[in-house]
Amino acid sequence: MLIKDVVLGEDAPKALLLEKHKEFLLSYGKKSHMDYEHKMTEYLRMSGYYWGLTALSLMGDLEHAGKEEILNFVQECQNPCGGISPAPGHDPHLLYTLSAVQILCLYDALDILDKEAIVKYVSGLQQDDGSFAGDKWGEIDTRFSFCALACLSFVKRLDAVNVDKAVEYILQCMNFDGGFGCRPGSESHAGQIYCCLGSLDLAKGDLLGWWLSERQLPSGGLNGRPEKLPDVCYSWWVLASLSMLGRLHWIDHDLLRSFILACQDSETGGISDRPGDIPDPFHTLFGLAGLSLFGDEHLVPIHPVFCLPYPVIDRLGIQTQSLH
Ligand SMILES: COc1ccc(S(=O)(=O)N2Cc3cc(-c4ccc(C=O)o4)ccc3N(Cc3cncn3C)C[C@H]2Cc2ccc(O)cc2)cc1
Ligand SMILES: [Zn+2]
């Protein structure tokens, strides 16, 4: 059977180009040609900051990013309803509320936001069936369950929502193949698995561990679903999920490491989804995060549920259920 995969070129990077990635992230958005891309990614700006800043934090370089400017940006994006927008003038959404909270955790600056307002916004998005809408427009997705429960965990207010109903709903999204989808009956996807496991933070199961380990291809890369091409960001979704399941060793670390290293851009720095593609902060974070989960000696260890460096989680004194 033909397996969809890529081939790692002989000239692909074999070492982690840390300094290049720091340059890539610190200069991202400063270049003139960024005007168009900058405008076109305004709708995800808050998440873009989270991805870039967390990647820098993994490389121990957060202090070189403009803290004051970023904290002001976050404050500008909080709405009276308590929700946070991706950029000033955009609607608040759970995705960007989580990104903002994660950014503030990185800087130990949660206090600059109205926490009660955030709690009210997040709890107000839970539906009768336990699911969460992403914003006032009502799209339901297990990604938003994760955003809600992670946000409330950071501010230690999980009591503000019906966690049992949230878990009950997520379990309804578990498929026959052990995976999870966006809503009951939706196809299994590694990203949703990450979100559901993170939300549940309880589920175990060889069936799911097996489905996840089956994501590794001969190139060493991981795909998000059977028959799909490998992609660096699945290194995170799959590995973080396996880490939560206590089955991280079910993936060949060396093979995946060589795939991630091959996805680095040795010219500009940054990591792309597959070898030879354009790098971006999103894949740079999740490539580094995958290596961090493997315990790369050059990277700060990352928490598999909160996707933030362990020192940040430890400093916040947040306990997550020990899964193994
Ligand atoms: C360039 O095309 C996209 C497509 C989807 C998105 S997204 O916001 O819905 N999103 C995150 C994402 C971000 C980027 C990206 C480029 C530049 C930057 C600056 O910070 O970030 C690129 C891709 C991307 N995707 C799409 C993707 C990645 N790998 C395969 N695909 C199809 C993921 C997508 C969904 C998402 C995942 C995690 C998350 O925390 C938020 C959103 C963004 C740009
Ligand atoms: Zn990707």
Short mmCIF file of C-alpha atoms and ligand atoms in Angstrom, two decimals:
data_model
loop_
_atom_site.label_atom_id
_atom_site.label_comp_id
_atom_site.label_asym_id
_atom_site.label_seq_id
_atom_site.Cartn_x
_atom_site.Cartn_y
_atom_site.Cartn_z
CA MET A 1 0.00 0.00 0.00
CA LEU A 2 1.42 3.43 -0.94
CA ILE A 3 2.06 5.47 2.23
CA LYS A 4 1.75 9.27 1.86
CA ASP A 5 5.06 10.58 3.22
CA VAL A 6 8.03 12.83 2.49
CA VAL A 7 11.76 12.10 2.02
CA LEU A 8 14.37 13.92 4.17
CA GLY A 9 16.99 15.50 1.85
CA GLU A 10 20.66 14.72 2.43
CA ASP A 11 21.25 18.46 2.98
CA ALA A 12 18.43 18.75 5.54
CA PRO A 13 19.55 20.31 8.87
CA LYS A 14 20.78 17.70 11.34
CA ALA A 15 21.34 20.00 14.34
CA LEU A 16 18.85 22.22 16.20
CA LEU A 17 19.38 25.79 14.93
CA LEU A 18 18.45 27.52 18.19
CA GLU A 19 20.05 30.90 17.49
CA LYS A 20 18.39 30.98 14.07
CA HIS A 21 14.98 30.28 15.64
CA LYS A 22 15.47 33.05 18.18
CA GLU A 23 16.32 35.50 15.36
CA PHE A 24 13.33 34.24 13.32
CA LEU A 25 10.88 34.75 16.16
CA LEU A 26 12.28 38.04 17.49
CA SER A 27 12.27 39.57 13.97
CA TYR A 28 8.88 38.08 12.93
CA GLY A 29 6.41 40.86 12.09
CA LYS A 30 9.15 43.51 11.95
CA LYS A 31 9.94 43.03 8.25
CA SER A 32 8.32 45.39 5.67
CA HIS A 33 7.03 42.47 3.51
CA MET A 34 5.20 41.43 6.62
CA ASP A 35 2.64 44.25 6.09
CA TYR A 36 0.30 42.08 4.01
CA GLU A 37 0.90 38.91 6.01
CA HIS A 38 0.79 40.96 9.23
CA LYS A 39 -2.66 42.32 8.30
CA MET A 40 -3.87 38.93 7.09
CA THR A 41 -2.88 37.28 10.37
CA GLU A 42 -4.31 40.06 12.56
CA TYR A 43 -7.24 37.77 13.38
CA LEU A 44 -4.85 35.41 15.22
CA ARG A 45 -2.38 38.01 16.60
CA MET A 46 -2.85 37.10 20.29
CA SER A 47 -2.21 33.43 19.47
CA GLY A 48 0.76 34.43 17.30
CA TYR A 49 2.26 36.14 20.31
CA TYR A 50 1.61 33.04 22.46
CA TRP A 51 3.27 30.73 19.91
CA GLY A 52 6.31 32.97 19.42
CA LEU A 53 6.76 33.86 23.09
CA THR A 54 6.37 30.28 24.31
CA ALA A 55 8.87 29.09 21.68
CA LEU A 56 11.28 31.79 22.88
CA SER A 57 10.59 30.75 26.47
CA LEU A 58 11.43 27.12 25.57
CA MET A 59 14.77 28.43 24.30
CA GLY A 60 15.26 30.45 27.48
CA ASP A 61 15.05 33.71 25.54
CA LEU A 62 11.74 35.27 26.62
CA GLU A 63 13.46 38.30 28.14
CA HIS A 64 14.41 39.59 24.68
CA ALA A 65 10.76 40.01 23.66
CA GLY A 66 9.20 43.40 24.55
CA LYS A 67 7.33 42.51 27.75
CA GLU A 68 5.71 45.93 28.37
CA GLU A 69 4.51 46.24 24.75
CA ILE A 70 2.98 42.77 24.88
CA LEU A 71 1.29 43.24 28.27
CA ASN A 72 -0.21 46.53 27.00
CA PHE A 73 -1.45 44.71 23.89
CA VAL A 74 -3.13 42.04 26.04
CA GLN A 75 -4.82 44.69 28.18
CA GLU A 76 -6.04 46.54 25.07
CA CYS A 77 -7.67 43.29 23.93
CA GLN A 78 -9.74 42.55 27.05
CA ASN A 79 -13.42 43.41 26.47
CA PRO A 80 -15.97 44.60 29.10
CA CYS A 81 -17.56 41.11 28.84
CA GLY A 82 -14.26 39.68 30.13
CA GLY A 83 -13.39 37.89 26.87
CA ILE A 84 -10.17 38.69 25.04
CA SER A 85 -9.88 39.54 21.32
CA PRO A 86 -7.05 38.48 18.98
CA ALA A 87 -6.35 42.17 18.30
CA PRO A 88 -8.02 45.50 19.19
CA GLY A 89 -11.36 45.89 17.39
CA HIS A 90 -11.88 42.15 16.88
CA ASP A 91 -14.54 40.08 18.70
CA PRO A 92 -13.50 38.25 21.89
CA HIS A 93 -13.12 34.47 21.57
CA LEU A 94 -12.09 31.57 23.83
CA LEU A 95 -9.08 30.80 21.61
CA TYR A 96 -7.55 34.22 22.21
CA THR A 97 -8.67 34.40 25.83
CA LEU A 98 -6.57 31.26 26.46
CA SER A 99 -3.62 32.61 24.45
CA ALA A 100 -3.74 35.85 26.47
CA VAL A 101 -3.88 33.96 29.79
CA GLN A 102 -0.96 31.76 28.68
CA ILE A 103 1.07 34.85 27.72
CA LEU A 104 0.38 36.40 31.14
CA CYS A 105 1.41 33.15 32.84
CA LEU A 106 4.72 33.29 30.95
CA TYR A 107 5.30 36.78 32.38
CA ASP A 108 3.75 35.97 35.80
CA ALA A 109 1.41 38.90 35.10
CA LEU A 110 -2.07 37.30 35.43
CA ASP A 111 -2.99 40.12 37.83
CA ILE A 112 -3.14 42.75 35.06
CA LEU A 113 -6.43 41.20 33.86
CA ASP A 114 -9.87 41.19 35.50
CA LYS A 115 -9.87 37.49 36.45
CA GLU A 116 -13.50 37.45 37.64
CA ALA A 117 -14.56 38.95 34.30
CA ILE A 118 -12.65 36.17 32.48
CA VAL A 119 -14.32 33.54 34.71
CA LYS A 120 -17.73 35.04 33.93
CA TYR A 121 -17.00 35.12 30.17
CA VAL A 122 -15.73 31.53 30.04
CA SER A 123 -18.47 30.04 32.23
CA GLY A 124 -21.08 31.95 30.21
CA LEU A 125 -20.04 29.98 27.09
CA GLN A 126 -20.85 26.54 28.57
CA GLN A 127 -23.96 24.97 26.99
CA ASP A 128 -26.61 22.81 28.71
CA ASP A 129 -25.03 19.64 27.24
CA GLY A 130 -21.67 20.52 28.85
CA SER A 131 -20.03 21.69 25.61
CA PHE A 132 -18.50 25.15 25.11
CA ALA A 133 -19.13 27.67 22.36
CA GLY A 134 -16.02 29.52 21.12
CA ASP A 135 -17.74 32.91 21.36
CA LYS A 136 -21.16 34.57 21.22
CA TRP A 137 -21.70 33.26 17.66
CA GLY A 138 -22.08 29.75 19.11
CA GLU A 139 -19.68 27.44 17.23
CA ILE A 140 -19.28 24.28 19.34
CA ASP A 141 -15.92 22.42 19.26
CA THR A 142 -14.02 20.28 21.79
CA ARG A 143 -11.10 22.67 21.18
CA PHE A 144 -13.19 25.26 23.04
CA SER A 145 -13.80 22.85 25.95
CA PHE A 146 -10.03 22.67 26.32
CA CYS A 147 -9.62 26.46 26.09
CA ALA A 148 -12.30 26.96 28.75
CA LEU A 149 -10.96 24.36 31.19
CA ALA A 150 -7.33 25.43 30.69
CA CYS A 151 -8.22 29.11 31.25
CA LEU A 152 -10.13 28.31 34.43
CA SER A 153 -7.30 26.04 35.64
CA PHE A 154 -4.83 28.90 35.32
CA VAL A 155 -7.03 31.18 37.44
CA LYS A 156 -7.90 28.24 39.72
CA ARG A 157 -11.64 28.62 39.14
CA LEU A 158 -12.72 25.27 37.63
CA ASP A 159 -15.58 25.48 40.15
CA ALA A 160 -17.20 28.11 37.91
CA VAL A 161 -18.32 25.51 35.31
CA ASN A 162 -19.96 22.09 35.32
CA VAL A 163 -16.79 19.97 34.85
CA ASP A 164 -18.69 16.65 34.97
CA LYS A 165 -20.99 17.80 32.15
CA ALA A 166 -17.94 19.04 30.22
CA VAL A 167 -16.29 15.61 30.59
CA GLU A 168 -19.57 13.84 29.71
CA TYR A 169 -19.80 15.87 26.49
CA ILE A 170 -16.16 15.22 25.54
CA LEU A 171 -16.60 11.48 26.05
CA GLN A 172 -19.53 11.64 23.58
CA CYS A 173 -16.94 12.88 21.06
CA MET A 174 -14.79 9.75 21.44
CA ASN A 175 -14.87 7.60 18.30
CA PHE A 176 -14.74 3.85 17.71
CA ASP A 177 -11.01 4.22 16.75
CA GLY A 178 -10.16 5.61 20.19
CA GLY A 179 -9.75 9.13 18.83
CA PHE A 180 -11.81 12.28 19.39
CA GLY A 181 -13.45 14.76 17.00
CA CYS A 182 -14.79 18.32 17.20
CA ARG A 183 -18.33 17.20 18.10
CA PRO A 184 -20.11 13.84 18.62
CA GLY A 185 -19.67 11.82 15.41
CA SER A 186 -16.89 14.02 13.94
CA GLU A 187 -13.78 12.30 12.51
CA SER A 188 -10.83 11.59 14.86
CA HIS A 189 -8.06 14.19 14.57
CA ALA A 190 -4.80 14.44 16.56
CA GLY A 191 -5.49 18.09 17.39
CA GLN A 192 -8.87 17.27 18.88
CA ILE A 193 -7.32 14.33 20.76
CA TYR A 194 -4.84 16.70 22.34
CA CYS A 195 -7.67 19.03 23.37
CA CYS A 196 -9.96 16.29 24.64
CA LEU A 197 -7.24 14.49 26.61
CA GLY A 198 -6.05 17.82 27.97
CA SER A 199 -9.61 18.59 29.04
CA LEU A 200 -10.29 15.20 30.46
CA ASP A 201 -6.71 14.85 31.84
CA LEU A 202 -7.92 11.47 33.04
CA ALA A 203 -8.58 9.28 30.04
CA LYS A 204 -6.21 6.36 29.56
CA GLY A 205 -6.47 3.66 27.08
CA ASP A 206 -4.21 1.42 25.04
CA LEU A 207 -6.65 1.82 22.16
CA LEU A 208 -6.00 5.57 22.03
CA GLY A 209 -2.24 5.13 22.68
CA TRP A 210 -2.12 2.67 19.80
CA TRP A 211 -3.99 5.05 17.44
CA LEU A 212 -1.53 7.80 18.34
CA SER A 213 1.61 5.68 17.89
CA GLU A 214 0.25 4.66 14.47
CA ARG A 215 0.69 8.30 13.41
CA GLN A 216 4.46 7.83 12.94
CA LEU A 217 5.61 7.31 9.32
CA PRO A 218 8.88 5.92 7.88
CA SER A 219 10.24 9.50 7.58
CA GLY A 220 9.92 9.71 11.36
CA GLY A 221 7.26 12.41 11.01
CA LEU A 222 3.78 12.11 12.49
CA ASN A 223 0.52 12.68 10.65
CA GLY A 224 -2.76 13.82 12.19
CA ARG A 225 -4.93 11.09 10.66
CA PRO A 226 -4.35 7.82 8.76
CA GLU A 227 -3.36 8.28 5.09
CA LYS A 228 -2.29 11.94 5.68
CA LEU A 229 1.14 13.53 5.16
CA PRO A 230 3.37 14.09 8.22
CA ASP A 231 3.41 17.58 9.73
CA VAL A 232 5.64 18.99 12.49
CA CYS A 233 2.73 20.37 14.51
CA TYR A 234 1.39 16.85 14.96
CA SER A 235 4.63 16.15 16.83
CA TRP A 236 2.99 18.15 19.58
CA TRP A 237 -0.60 16.96 19.36
CA VAL A 238 0.46 13.30 19.27
CA LEU A 239 3.38 13.49 21.73
CA ALA A 240 1.57 15.65 24.29
CA SER A 241 -1.38 13.24 24.15
CA LEU A 242 0.90 10.20 24.50
CA SER A 243 2.72 11.99 27.32
CA MET A 244 -0.60 12.51 29.13
CA LEU A 245 -1.30 8.81 28.57
CA GLY A 246 2.15 7.87 29.91
CA ARG A 247 3.03 6.26 26.58
CA LEU A 248 5.52 8.77 25.13
CA HIS A 249 7.95 5.89 24.47
CA TRP A 250 5.47 4.41 21.92
CA ILE A 251 6.97 6.82 19.34
CA ASP A 252 10.52 6.45 17.95
CA HIS A 253 12.17 9.56 19.41
CA ASP A 254 15.29 9.56 17.22
CA LEU A 255 13.32 9.16 14.01
CA LEU A 256 10.92 11.98 14.92
CA ARG A 257 13.82 14.20 16.04
CA SER A 258 15.51 13.81 12.64
CA PHE A 259 12.21 14.73 10.94
CA ILE A 260 11.77 17.90 13.04
CA LEU A 261 15.40 18.93 12.49
CA ALA A 262 14.93 18.42 8.74
CA CYS A 263 12.00 20.87 8.85
CA GLN A 264 14.21 23.71 10.07
CA ASP A 265 15.00 26.53 7.64
CA SER A 266 18.80 26.88 7.84
CA GLU A 267 18.62 30.27 6.06
CA THR A 268 15.96 32.17 7.99
CA GLY A 269 15.60 29.99 11.06
CA GLY A 270 12.17 28.79 12.02
CA ILE A 271 10.57 25.40 11.50
CA SER A 272 8.03 24.50 8.79
CA ASP A 273 5.37 21.81 8.64
CA ARG A 274 7.41 19.63 6.31
CA PRO A 275 11.00 19.75 4.96
CA GLY A 276 11.42 22.58 2.45
CA ASP A 277 8.20 24.45 3.31
CA ILE A 278 7.99 28.02 4.66
CA PRO A 279 8.63 28.20 8.44
CA ASP A 280 6.23 30.01 10.77
CA PRO A 281 5.98 30.65 14.56
CA PHE A 282 3.23 28.05 14.86
CA HIS A 283 5.36 25.15 13.60
CA THR A 284 8.48 26.57 15.27
CA LEU A 285 6.76 26.32 18.65
CA PHE A 286 5.29 22.89 18.12
CA GLY A 287 8.52 21.49 16.64
CA LEU A 288 10.49 22.76 19.64
CA ALA A 289 7.71 21.66 22.00
CA GLY A 290 7.90 18.11 20.57
CA LEU A 291 11.68 18.06 21.13
CA SER A 292 11.18 19.46 24.63
CA LEU A 293 8.77 16.64 25.46
CA PHE A 294 11.56 14.24 24.45
CA GLY A 295 13.77 15.98 27.00
CA ASP A 296 16.08 17.81 24.56
CA GLU A 297 18.94 19.10 26.78
CA HIS A 298 18.90 22.55 25.07
CA LEU A 299 15.22 23.20 25.77
CA VAL A 300 13.23 24.00 28.90
CA PRO A 301 10.83 21.12 29.70
CA ILE A 302 7.27 21.83 28.53
CA HIS A 303 4.03 20.82 30.26
CA PRO A 304 2.04 18.46 27.99
CA VAL A 305 -1.37 19.80 29.04
CA PHE A 306 -0.82 23.56 29.38
CA CYS A 307 1.78 23.84 26.61
CA LEU A 308 3.86 26.17 28.74
CA PRO A 309 7.32 25.62 30.31
CA TYR A 310 7.16 23.56 33.50
CA PRO A 311 8.85 26.33 35.56
CA VAL A 312 5.84 28.55 34.71
CA ILE A 313 3.35 25.89 35.80
CA ASP A 314 5.38 25.08 38.91
CA ARG A 315 5.54 28.77 39.84
CA LEU A 316 1.72 28.94 39.55
CA GLY A 317 1.41 25.92 41.82
CA ILE A 318 -1.06 24.29 39.41
CA GLN A 319 -1.45 20.56 39.94
CA THR A 320 -2.76 18.42 37.08
CA GLN A 321 -3.94 14.88 37.78
CA SER A 322 -0.92 12.60 37.51
CA LEU A 323 -1.83 10.41 34.57
CA HIS A 324 0.84 7.79 35.12
C1 LIG B 1 -1.50 30.12 6.93
O1 LIG B 1 -2.80 29.47 6.97
C2 LIG B 1 -3.37 29.41 8.22
C3 LIG B 1 -4.33 28.42 8.45
C4 LIG B 1 -4.93 28.31 9.70
C5 LIG B 1 -4.54 29.19 10.70
S1 LIG B 1 -5.22 28.99 12.30
O2 LIG B 1 -5.02 30.19 13.06
O3 LIG B 1 -6.56 28.52 12.16
N1 LIG B 1 -4.29 27.78 12.96
C6 LIG B 1 -2.96 28.09 13.46
C7 LIG B 1 -1.93 28.16 12.34
C8 LIG B 1 -1.07 29.26 12.35
C9 LIG B 1 -0.16 29.44 11.33
C10 LIG B 1 0.68 30.62 11.33
C11 LIG B 1 1.33 31.23 10.24
C12 LIG B 1 1.96 32.37 10.73
C13 LIG B 1 1.64 32.41 12.09
C14 LIG B 1 2.06 33.47 13.01
O4 LIG B 1 2.03 33.24 14.26
O5 LIG B 1 0.87 31.36 12.46
C15 LIG B 1 -0.05 28.51 10.28
C16 LIG B 1 -0.87 27.41 10.27
C17 LIG B 1 -1.82 27.23 11.29
N2 LIG B 1 -2.67 26.17 11.23
C18 LIG B 1 -2.89 25.51 9.94
C19 LIG B 1 -2.08 24.22 9.91
C20 LIG B 1 -0.95 23.95 10.59
N3 LIG B 1 -0.56 22.69 10.22
C21 LIG B 1 -1.47 22.22 9.35
N4 LIG B 1 -2.40 23.16 9.14
C22 LIG B 1 -3.54 23.05 8.25
C23 LIG B 1 -3.35 25.61 12.37
C24 LIG B 1 -4.61 26.42 12.62
C25 LIG B 1 -5.50 25.76 13.71
C26 LIG B 1 -5.00 25.99 15.08
C27 LIG B 1 -4.20 25.06 15.75
C28 LIG B 1 -3.74 25.30 17.04
C29 LIG B 1 -4.07 26.48 17.69
O6 LIG B 1 -3.62 26.73 18.96
C30 LIG B 1 -4.85 27.44 17.05
C31 LIG B 1 -5.31 27.19 15.75
C32 LIG B 1 -3.61 30.20 10.50
C33 LIG B 1 -3.01 30.33 9.23
ZN ZN B 2 1.11 21.83 10.88
#
